[in-house]
mmCIF file with all atom_site columns, C-alpha atoms in Angstrom:
data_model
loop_
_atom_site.group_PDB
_atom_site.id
_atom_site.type_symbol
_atom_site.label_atom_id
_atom_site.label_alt_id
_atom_site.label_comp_id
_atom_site.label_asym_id
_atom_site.label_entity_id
_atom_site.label_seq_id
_atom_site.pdbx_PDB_ins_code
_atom_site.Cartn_x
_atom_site.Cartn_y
_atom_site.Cartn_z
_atom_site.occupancy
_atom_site.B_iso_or_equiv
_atom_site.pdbx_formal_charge
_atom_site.auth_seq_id
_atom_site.auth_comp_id
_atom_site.auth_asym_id
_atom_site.auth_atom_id
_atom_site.pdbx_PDB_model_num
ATOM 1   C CA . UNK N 1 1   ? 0.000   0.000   0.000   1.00 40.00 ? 1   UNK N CA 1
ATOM 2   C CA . UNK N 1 2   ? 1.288   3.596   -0.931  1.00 40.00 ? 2   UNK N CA 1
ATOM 3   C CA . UNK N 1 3   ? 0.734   6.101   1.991   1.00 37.00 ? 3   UNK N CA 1
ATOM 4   C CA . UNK N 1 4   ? -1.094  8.950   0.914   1.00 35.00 ? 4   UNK N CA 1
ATOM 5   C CA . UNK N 1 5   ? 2.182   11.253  1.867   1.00 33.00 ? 5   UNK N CA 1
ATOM 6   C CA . UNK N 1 6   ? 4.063   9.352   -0.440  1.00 29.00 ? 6   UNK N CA 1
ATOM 7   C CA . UNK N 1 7   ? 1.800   9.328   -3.488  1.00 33.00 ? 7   UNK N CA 1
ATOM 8   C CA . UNK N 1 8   ? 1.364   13.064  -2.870  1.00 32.00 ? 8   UNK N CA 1
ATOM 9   C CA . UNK N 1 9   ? 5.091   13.865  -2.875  1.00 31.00 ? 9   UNK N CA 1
ATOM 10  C CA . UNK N 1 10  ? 5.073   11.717  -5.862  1.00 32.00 ? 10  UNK N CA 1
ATOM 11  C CA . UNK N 1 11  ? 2.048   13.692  -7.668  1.00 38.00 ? 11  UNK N CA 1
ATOM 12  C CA . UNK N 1 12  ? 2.470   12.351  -11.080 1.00 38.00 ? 12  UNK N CA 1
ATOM 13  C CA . UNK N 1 13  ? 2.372   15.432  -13.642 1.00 36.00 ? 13  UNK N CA 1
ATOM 14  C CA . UNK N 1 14  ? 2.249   13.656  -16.756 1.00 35.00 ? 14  UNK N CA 1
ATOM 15  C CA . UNK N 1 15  ? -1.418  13.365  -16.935 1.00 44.00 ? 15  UNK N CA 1
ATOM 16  C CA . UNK N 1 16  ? -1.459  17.355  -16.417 1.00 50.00 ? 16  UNK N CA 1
ATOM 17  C CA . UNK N 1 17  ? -2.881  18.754  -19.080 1.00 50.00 ? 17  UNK N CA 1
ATOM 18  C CA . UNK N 1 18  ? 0.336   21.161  -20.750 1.00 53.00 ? 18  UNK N CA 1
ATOM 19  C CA . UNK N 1 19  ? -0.654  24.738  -20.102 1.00 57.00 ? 19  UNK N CA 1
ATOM 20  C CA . UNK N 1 20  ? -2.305  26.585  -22.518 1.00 62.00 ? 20  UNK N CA 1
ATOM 21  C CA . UNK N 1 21  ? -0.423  29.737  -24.218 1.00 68.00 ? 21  UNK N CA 1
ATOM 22  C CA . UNK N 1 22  ? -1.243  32.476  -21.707 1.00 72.00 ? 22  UNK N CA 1
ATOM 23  C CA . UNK N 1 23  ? -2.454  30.366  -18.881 1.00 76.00 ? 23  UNK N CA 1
ATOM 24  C CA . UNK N 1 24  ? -0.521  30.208  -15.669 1.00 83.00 ? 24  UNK N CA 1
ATOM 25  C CA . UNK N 1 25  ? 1.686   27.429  -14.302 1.00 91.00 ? 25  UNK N CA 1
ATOM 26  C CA . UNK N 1 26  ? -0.802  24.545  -13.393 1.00 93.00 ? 26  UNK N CA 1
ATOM 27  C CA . UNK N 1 27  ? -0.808  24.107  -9.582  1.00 95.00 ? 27  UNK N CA 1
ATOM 28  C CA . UNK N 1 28  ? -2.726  21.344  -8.915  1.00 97.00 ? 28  UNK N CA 1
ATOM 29  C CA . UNK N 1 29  ? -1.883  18.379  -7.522  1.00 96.00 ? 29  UNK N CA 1
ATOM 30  C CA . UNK N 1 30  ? -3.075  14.733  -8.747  1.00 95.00 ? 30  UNK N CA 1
ATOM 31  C CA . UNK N 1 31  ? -1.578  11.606  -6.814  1.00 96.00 ? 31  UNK N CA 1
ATOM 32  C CA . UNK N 1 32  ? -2.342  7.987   -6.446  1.00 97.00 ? 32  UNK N CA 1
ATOM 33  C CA . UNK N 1 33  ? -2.785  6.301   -2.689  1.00 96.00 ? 33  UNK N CA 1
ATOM 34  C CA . UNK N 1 34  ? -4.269  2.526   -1.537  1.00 94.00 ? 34  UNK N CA 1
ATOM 35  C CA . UNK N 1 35  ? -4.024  -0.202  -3.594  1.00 93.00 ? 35  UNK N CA 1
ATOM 36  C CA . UNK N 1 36  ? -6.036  -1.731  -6.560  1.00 93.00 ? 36  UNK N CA 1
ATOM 37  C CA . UNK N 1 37  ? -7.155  -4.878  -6.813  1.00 95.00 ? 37  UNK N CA 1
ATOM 38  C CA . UNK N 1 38  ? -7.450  -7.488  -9.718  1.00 96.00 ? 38  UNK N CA 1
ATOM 39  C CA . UNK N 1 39  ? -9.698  -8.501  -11.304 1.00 95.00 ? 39  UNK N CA 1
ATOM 40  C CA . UNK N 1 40  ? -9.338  -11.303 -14.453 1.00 96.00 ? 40  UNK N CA 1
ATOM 41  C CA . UNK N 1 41  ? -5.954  -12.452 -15.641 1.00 96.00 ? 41  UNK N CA 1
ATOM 42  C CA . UNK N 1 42  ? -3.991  -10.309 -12.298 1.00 96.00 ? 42  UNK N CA 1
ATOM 43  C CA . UNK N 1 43  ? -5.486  -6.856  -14.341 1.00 96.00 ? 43  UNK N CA 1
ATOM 44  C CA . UNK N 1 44  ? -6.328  -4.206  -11.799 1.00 96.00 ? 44  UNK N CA 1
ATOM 45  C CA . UNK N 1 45  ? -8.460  -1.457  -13.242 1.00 98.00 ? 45  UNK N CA 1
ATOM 46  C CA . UNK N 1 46  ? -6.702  2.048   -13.603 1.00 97.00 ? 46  UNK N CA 1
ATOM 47  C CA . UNK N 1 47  ? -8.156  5.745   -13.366 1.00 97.00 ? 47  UNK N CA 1
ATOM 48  C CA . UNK N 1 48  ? -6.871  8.398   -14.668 1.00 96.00 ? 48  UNK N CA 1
ATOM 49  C CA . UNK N 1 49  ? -7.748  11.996  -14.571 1.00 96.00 ? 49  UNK N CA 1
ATOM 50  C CA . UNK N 1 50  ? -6.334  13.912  -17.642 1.00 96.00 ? 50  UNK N CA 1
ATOM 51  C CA . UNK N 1 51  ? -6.031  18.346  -17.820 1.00 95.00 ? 51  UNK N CA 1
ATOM 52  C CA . UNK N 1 52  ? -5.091  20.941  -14.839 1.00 96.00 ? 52  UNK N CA 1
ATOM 53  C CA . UNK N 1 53  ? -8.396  21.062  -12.141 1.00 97.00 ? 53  UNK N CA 1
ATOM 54  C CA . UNK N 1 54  ? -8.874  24.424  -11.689 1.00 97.00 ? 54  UNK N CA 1
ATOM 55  C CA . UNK N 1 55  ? -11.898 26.513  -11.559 1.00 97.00 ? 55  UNK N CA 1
ATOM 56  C CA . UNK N 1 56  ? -13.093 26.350  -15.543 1.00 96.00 ? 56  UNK N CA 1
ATOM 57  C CA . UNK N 1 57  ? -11.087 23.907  -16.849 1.00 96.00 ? 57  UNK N CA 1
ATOM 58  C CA . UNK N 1 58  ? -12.314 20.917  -18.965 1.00 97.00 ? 58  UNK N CA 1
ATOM 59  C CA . UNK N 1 59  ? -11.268 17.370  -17.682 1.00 97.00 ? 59  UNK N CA 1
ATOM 60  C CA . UNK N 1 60  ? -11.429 13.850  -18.514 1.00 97.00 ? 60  UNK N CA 1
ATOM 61  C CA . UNK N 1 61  ? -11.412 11.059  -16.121 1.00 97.00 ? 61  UNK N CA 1
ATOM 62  C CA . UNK N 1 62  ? -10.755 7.555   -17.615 1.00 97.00 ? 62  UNK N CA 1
ATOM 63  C CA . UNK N 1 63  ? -11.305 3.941   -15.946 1.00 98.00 ? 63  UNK N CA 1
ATOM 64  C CA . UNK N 1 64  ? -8.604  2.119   -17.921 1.00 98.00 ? 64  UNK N CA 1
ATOM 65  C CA . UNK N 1 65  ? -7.634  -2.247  -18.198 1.00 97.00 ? 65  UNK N CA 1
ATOM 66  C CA . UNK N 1 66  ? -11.038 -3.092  -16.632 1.00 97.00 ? 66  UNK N CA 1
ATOM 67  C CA . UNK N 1 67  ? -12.800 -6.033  -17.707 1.00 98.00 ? 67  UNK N CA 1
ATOM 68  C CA . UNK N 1 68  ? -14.679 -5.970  -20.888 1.00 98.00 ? 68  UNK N CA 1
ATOM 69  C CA . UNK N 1 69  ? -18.504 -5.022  -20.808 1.00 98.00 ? 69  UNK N CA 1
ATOM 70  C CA . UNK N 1 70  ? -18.295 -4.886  -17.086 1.00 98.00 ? 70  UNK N CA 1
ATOM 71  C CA . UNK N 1 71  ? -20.811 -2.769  -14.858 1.00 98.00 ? 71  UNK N CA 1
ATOM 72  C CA . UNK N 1 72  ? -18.886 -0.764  -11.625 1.00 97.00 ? 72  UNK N CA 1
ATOM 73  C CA . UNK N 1 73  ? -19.419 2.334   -9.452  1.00 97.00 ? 73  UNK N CA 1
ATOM 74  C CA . UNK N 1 74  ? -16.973 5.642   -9.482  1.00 97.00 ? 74  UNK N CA 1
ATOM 75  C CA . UNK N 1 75  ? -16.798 7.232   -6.087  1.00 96.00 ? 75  UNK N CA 1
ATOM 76  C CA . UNK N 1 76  ? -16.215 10.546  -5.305  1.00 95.00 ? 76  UNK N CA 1
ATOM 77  C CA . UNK N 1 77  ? -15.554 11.470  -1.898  1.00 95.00 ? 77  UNK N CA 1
ATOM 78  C CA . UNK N 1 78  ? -13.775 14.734  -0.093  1.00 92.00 ? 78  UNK N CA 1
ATOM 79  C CA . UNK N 1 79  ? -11.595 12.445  2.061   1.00 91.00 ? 79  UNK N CA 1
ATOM 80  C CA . UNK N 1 80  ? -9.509  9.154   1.740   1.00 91.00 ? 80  UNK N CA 1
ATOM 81  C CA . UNK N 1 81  ? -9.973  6.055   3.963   1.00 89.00 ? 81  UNK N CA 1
ATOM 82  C CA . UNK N 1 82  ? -9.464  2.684   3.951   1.00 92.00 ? 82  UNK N CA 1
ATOM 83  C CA . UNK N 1 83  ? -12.667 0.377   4.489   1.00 91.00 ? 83  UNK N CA 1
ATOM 84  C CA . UNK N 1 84  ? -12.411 -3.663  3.833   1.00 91.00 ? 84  UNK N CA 1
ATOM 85  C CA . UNK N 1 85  ? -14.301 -5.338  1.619   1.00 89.00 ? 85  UNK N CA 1
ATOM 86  C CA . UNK N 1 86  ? -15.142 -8.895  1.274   1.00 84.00 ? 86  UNK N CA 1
ATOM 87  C CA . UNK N 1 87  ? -12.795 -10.783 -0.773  1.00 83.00 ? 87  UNK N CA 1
ATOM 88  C CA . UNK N 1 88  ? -9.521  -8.575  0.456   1.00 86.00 ? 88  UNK N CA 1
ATOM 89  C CA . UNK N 1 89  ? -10.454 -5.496  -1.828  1.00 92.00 ? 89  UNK N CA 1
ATOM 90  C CA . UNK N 1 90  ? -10.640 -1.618  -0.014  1.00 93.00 ? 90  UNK N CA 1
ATOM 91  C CA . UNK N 1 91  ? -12.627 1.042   -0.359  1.00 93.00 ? 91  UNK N CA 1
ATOM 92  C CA . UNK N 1 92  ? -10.483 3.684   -0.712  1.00 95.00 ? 92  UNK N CA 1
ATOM 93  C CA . UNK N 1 93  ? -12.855 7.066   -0.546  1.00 95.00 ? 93  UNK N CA 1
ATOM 94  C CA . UNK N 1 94  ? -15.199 8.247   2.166   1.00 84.00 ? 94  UNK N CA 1
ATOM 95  C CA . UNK N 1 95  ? -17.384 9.568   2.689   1.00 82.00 ? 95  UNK N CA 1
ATOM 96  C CA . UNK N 1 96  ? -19.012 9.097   -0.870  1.00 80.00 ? 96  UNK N CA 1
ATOM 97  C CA . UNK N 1 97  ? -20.452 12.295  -2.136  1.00 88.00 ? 97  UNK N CA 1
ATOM 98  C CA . UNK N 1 98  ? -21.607 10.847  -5.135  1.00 93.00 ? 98  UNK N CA 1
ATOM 99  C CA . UNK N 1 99  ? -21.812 7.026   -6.081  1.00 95.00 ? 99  UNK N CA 1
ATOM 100 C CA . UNK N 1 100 ? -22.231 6.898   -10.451 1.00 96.00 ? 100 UNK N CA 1
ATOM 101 C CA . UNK N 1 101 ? -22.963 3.522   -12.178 1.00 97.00 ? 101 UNK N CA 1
ATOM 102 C CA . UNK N 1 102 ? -20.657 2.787   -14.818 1.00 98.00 ? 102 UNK N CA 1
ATOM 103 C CA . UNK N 1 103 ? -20.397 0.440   -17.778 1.00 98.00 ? 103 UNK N CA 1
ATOM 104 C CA . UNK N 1 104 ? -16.963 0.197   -19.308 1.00 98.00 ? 104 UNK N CA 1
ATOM 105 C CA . UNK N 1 105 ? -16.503 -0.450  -23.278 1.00 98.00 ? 105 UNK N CA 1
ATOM 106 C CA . UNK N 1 106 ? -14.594 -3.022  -24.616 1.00 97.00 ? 106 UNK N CA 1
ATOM 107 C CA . UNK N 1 107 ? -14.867 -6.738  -25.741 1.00 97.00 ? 107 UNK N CA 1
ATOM 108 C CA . UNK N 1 108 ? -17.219 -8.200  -23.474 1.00 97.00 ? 108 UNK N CA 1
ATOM 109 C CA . UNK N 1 109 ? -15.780 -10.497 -21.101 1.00 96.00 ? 109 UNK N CA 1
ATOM 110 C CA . UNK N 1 110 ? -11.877 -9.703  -22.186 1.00 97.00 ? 110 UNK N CA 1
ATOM 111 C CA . UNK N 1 111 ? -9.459  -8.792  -19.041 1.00 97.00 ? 111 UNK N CA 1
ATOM 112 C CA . UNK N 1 112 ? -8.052  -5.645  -19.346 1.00 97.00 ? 112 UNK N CA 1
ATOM 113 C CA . UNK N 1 113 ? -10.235 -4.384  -22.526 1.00 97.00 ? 113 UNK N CA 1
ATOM 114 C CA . UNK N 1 114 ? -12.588 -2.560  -20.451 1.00 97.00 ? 114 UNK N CA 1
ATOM 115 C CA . UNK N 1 115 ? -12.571 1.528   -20.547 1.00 98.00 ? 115 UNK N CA 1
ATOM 116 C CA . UNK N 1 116 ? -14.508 4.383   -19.633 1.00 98.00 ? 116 UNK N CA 1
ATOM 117 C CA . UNK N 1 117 ? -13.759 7.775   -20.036 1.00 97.00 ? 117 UNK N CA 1
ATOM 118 C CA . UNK N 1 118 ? -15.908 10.837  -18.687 1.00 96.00 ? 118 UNK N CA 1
ATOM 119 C CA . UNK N 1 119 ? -15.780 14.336  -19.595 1.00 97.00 ? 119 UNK N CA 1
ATOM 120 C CA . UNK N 1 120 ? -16.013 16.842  -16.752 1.00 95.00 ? 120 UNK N CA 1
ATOM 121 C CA . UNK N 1 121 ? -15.906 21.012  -16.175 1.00 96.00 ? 121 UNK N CA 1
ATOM 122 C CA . UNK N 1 122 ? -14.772 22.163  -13.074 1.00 96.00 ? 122 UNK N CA 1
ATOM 123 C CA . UNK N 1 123 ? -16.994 25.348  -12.287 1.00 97.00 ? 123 UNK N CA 1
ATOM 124 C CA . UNK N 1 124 ? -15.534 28.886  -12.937 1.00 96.00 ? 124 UNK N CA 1
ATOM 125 C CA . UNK N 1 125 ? -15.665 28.932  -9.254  1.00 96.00 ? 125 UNK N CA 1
ATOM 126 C CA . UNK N 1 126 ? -12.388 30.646  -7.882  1.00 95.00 ? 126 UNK N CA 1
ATOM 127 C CA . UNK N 1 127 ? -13.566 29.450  -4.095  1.00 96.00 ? 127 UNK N CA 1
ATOM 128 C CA . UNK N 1 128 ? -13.159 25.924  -5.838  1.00 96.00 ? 128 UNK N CA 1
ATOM 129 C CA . UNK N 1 129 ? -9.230  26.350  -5.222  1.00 97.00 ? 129 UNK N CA 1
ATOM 130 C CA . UNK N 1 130 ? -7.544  24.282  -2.419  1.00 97.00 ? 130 UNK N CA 1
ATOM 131 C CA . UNK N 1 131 ? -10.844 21.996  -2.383  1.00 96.00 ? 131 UNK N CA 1
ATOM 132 C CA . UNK N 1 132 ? -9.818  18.433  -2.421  1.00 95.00 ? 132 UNK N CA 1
ATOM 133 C CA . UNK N 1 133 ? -11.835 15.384  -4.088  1.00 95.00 ? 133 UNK N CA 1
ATOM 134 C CA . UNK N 1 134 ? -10.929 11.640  -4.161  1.00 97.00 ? 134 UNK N CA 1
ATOM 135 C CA . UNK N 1 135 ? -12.217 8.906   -6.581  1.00 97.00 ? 135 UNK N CA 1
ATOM 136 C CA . UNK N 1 136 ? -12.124 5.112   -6.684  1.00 97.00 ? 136 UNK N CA 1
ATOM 137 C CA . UNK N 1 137 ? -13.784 2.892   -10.099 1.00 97.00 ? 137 UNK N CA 1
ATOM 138 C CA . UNK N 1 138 ? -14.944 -0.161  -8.490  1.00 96.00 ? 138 UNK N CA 1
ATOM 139 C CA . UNK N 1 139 ? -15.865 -3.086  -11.087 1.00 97.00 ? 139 UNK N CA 1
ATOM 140 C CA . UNK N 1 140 ? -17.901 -6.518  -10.815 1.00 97.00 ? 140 UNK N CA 1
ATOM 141 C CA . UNK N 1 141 ? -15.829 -8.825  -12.391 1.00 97.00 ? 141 UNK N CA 1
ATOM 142 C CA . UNK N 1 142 ? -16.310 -12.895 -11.748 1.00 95.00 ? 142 UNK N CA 1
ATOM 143 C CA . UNK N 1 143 ? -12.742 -13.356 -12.144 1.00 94.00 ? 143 UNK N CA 1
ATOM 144 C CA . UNK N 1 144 ? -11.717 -11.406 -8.782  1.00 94.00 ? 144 UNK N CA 1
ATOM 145 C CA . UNK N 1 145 ? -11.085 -12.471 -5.452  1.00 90.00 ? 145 UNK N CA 1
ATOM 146 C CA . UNK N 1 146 ? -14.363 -11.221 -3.963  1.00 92.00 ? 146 UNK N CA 1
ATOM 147 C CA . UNK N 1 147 ? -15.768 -11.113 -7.577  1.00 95.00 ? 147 UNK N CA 1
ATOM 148 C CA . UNK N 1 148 ? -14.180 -7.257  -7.438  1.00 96.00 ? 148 UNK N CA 1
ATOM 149 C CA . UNK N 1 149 ? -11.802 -5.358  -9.440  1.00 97.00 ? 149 UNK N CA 1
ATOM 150 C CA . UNK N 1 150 ? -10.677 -1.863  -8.026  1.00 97.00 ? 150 UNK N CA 1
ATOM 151 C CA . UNK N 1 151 ? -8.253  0.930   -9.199  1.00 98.00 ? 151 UNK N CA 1
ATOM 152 C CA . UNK N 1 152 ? -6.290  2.733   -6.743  1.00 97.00 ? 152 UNK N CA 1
ATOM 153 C CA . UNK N 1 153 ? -7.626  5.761   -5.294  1.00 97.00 ? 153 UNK N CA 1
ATOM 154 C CA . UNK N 1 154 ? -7.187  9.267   -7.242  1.00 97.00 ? 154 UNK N CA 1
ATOM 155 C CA . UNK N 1 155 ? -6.809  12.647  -5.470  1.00 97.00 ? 155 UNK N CA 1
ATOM 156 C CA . UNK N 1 156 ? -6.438  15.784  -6.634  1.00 96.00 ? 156 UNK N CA 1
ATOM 157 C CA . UNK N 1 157 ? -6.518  19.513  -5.316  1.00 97.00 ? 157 UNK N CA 1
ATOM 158 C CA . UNK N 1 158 ? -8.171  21.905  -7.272  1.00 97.00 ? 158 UNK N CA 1
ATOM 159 C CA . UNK N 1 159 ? -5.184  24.287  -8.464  1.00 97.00 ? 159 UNK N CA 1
ATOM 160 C CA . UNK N 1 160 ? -5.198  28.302  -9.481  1.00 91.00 ? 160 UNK N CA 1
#
């Protein structure tokens, strides 16, 4: 398991959108905590949150190497935590401010084929800044322990 201090200090920036001409330095920060857990041939599911959050910018957050034609939940939360689940997967995000059924693309039934992808605005909201959210994709899949497949959890920090 990553500790949250960890992942933070090791904010990835590569999925940070590149700043537009005339736009200033992006100053959000992403990271990963927790642990996934796999689903169908060892694939854990992967989400990824692509552009700079800050108050008006345009984001997408993907749900990557799921399985196939599966049905799961994306949960967005203001806080990170660590609840058990049957079957040795976590819960990474609580409380959950909003639970939203998914159904990821892909050849039905192939491990790691599975995607999602989400378009989302942050508001022009300059208040918005410093406001933290965390998101888990959790996804049926027969082939996990626990009949389970989860990414790890995403955080980020709504930048200037």
């Amino acid at each position: 398991m990553r500790p949250l201090a960890l992942s933070l200090a090791l904010a990835f920036a590569a999925t940070l959108a590149p700043t537009a001409a005339g736009q200033p330095p992006c100053t959000a920060i992403v990271a990963f905590y927790g642990d996934g857990c796999a689903g169908s041939a060892g694939r854990a599911p992967r989400l990824e949150l692509v552009g700079c959050p800050r108050p008006g910018a345009a984001l997408t957050l993907a749900i990557q190497n799921g399985l196939g034609q599966a049905a799961g939940i994306l949960v967005v939360g203001g806080d990170s935590q660590f609840f058990p689940l049957p079957g040795g997967c976590q819960v990474l995000v609580l409380p959950p401010l909003t639970v939203l059924p998914v159904v990821l693309g892909g050849a039905a039934g192939e491990p790691g084929a599975g995607e999602f992808s989400l378009p989302l605005l942050v508001p022009a909201q300059p208040d918005l800044v410093g406001r933290r959210f965390n998101m888990q994709a959790l996804v049926w899949d027969a082939g996990a322990y626990g009949s389970i497949s989860a990414t790890d959890g995403l955080q980020f920090v709504i930048g200037k």
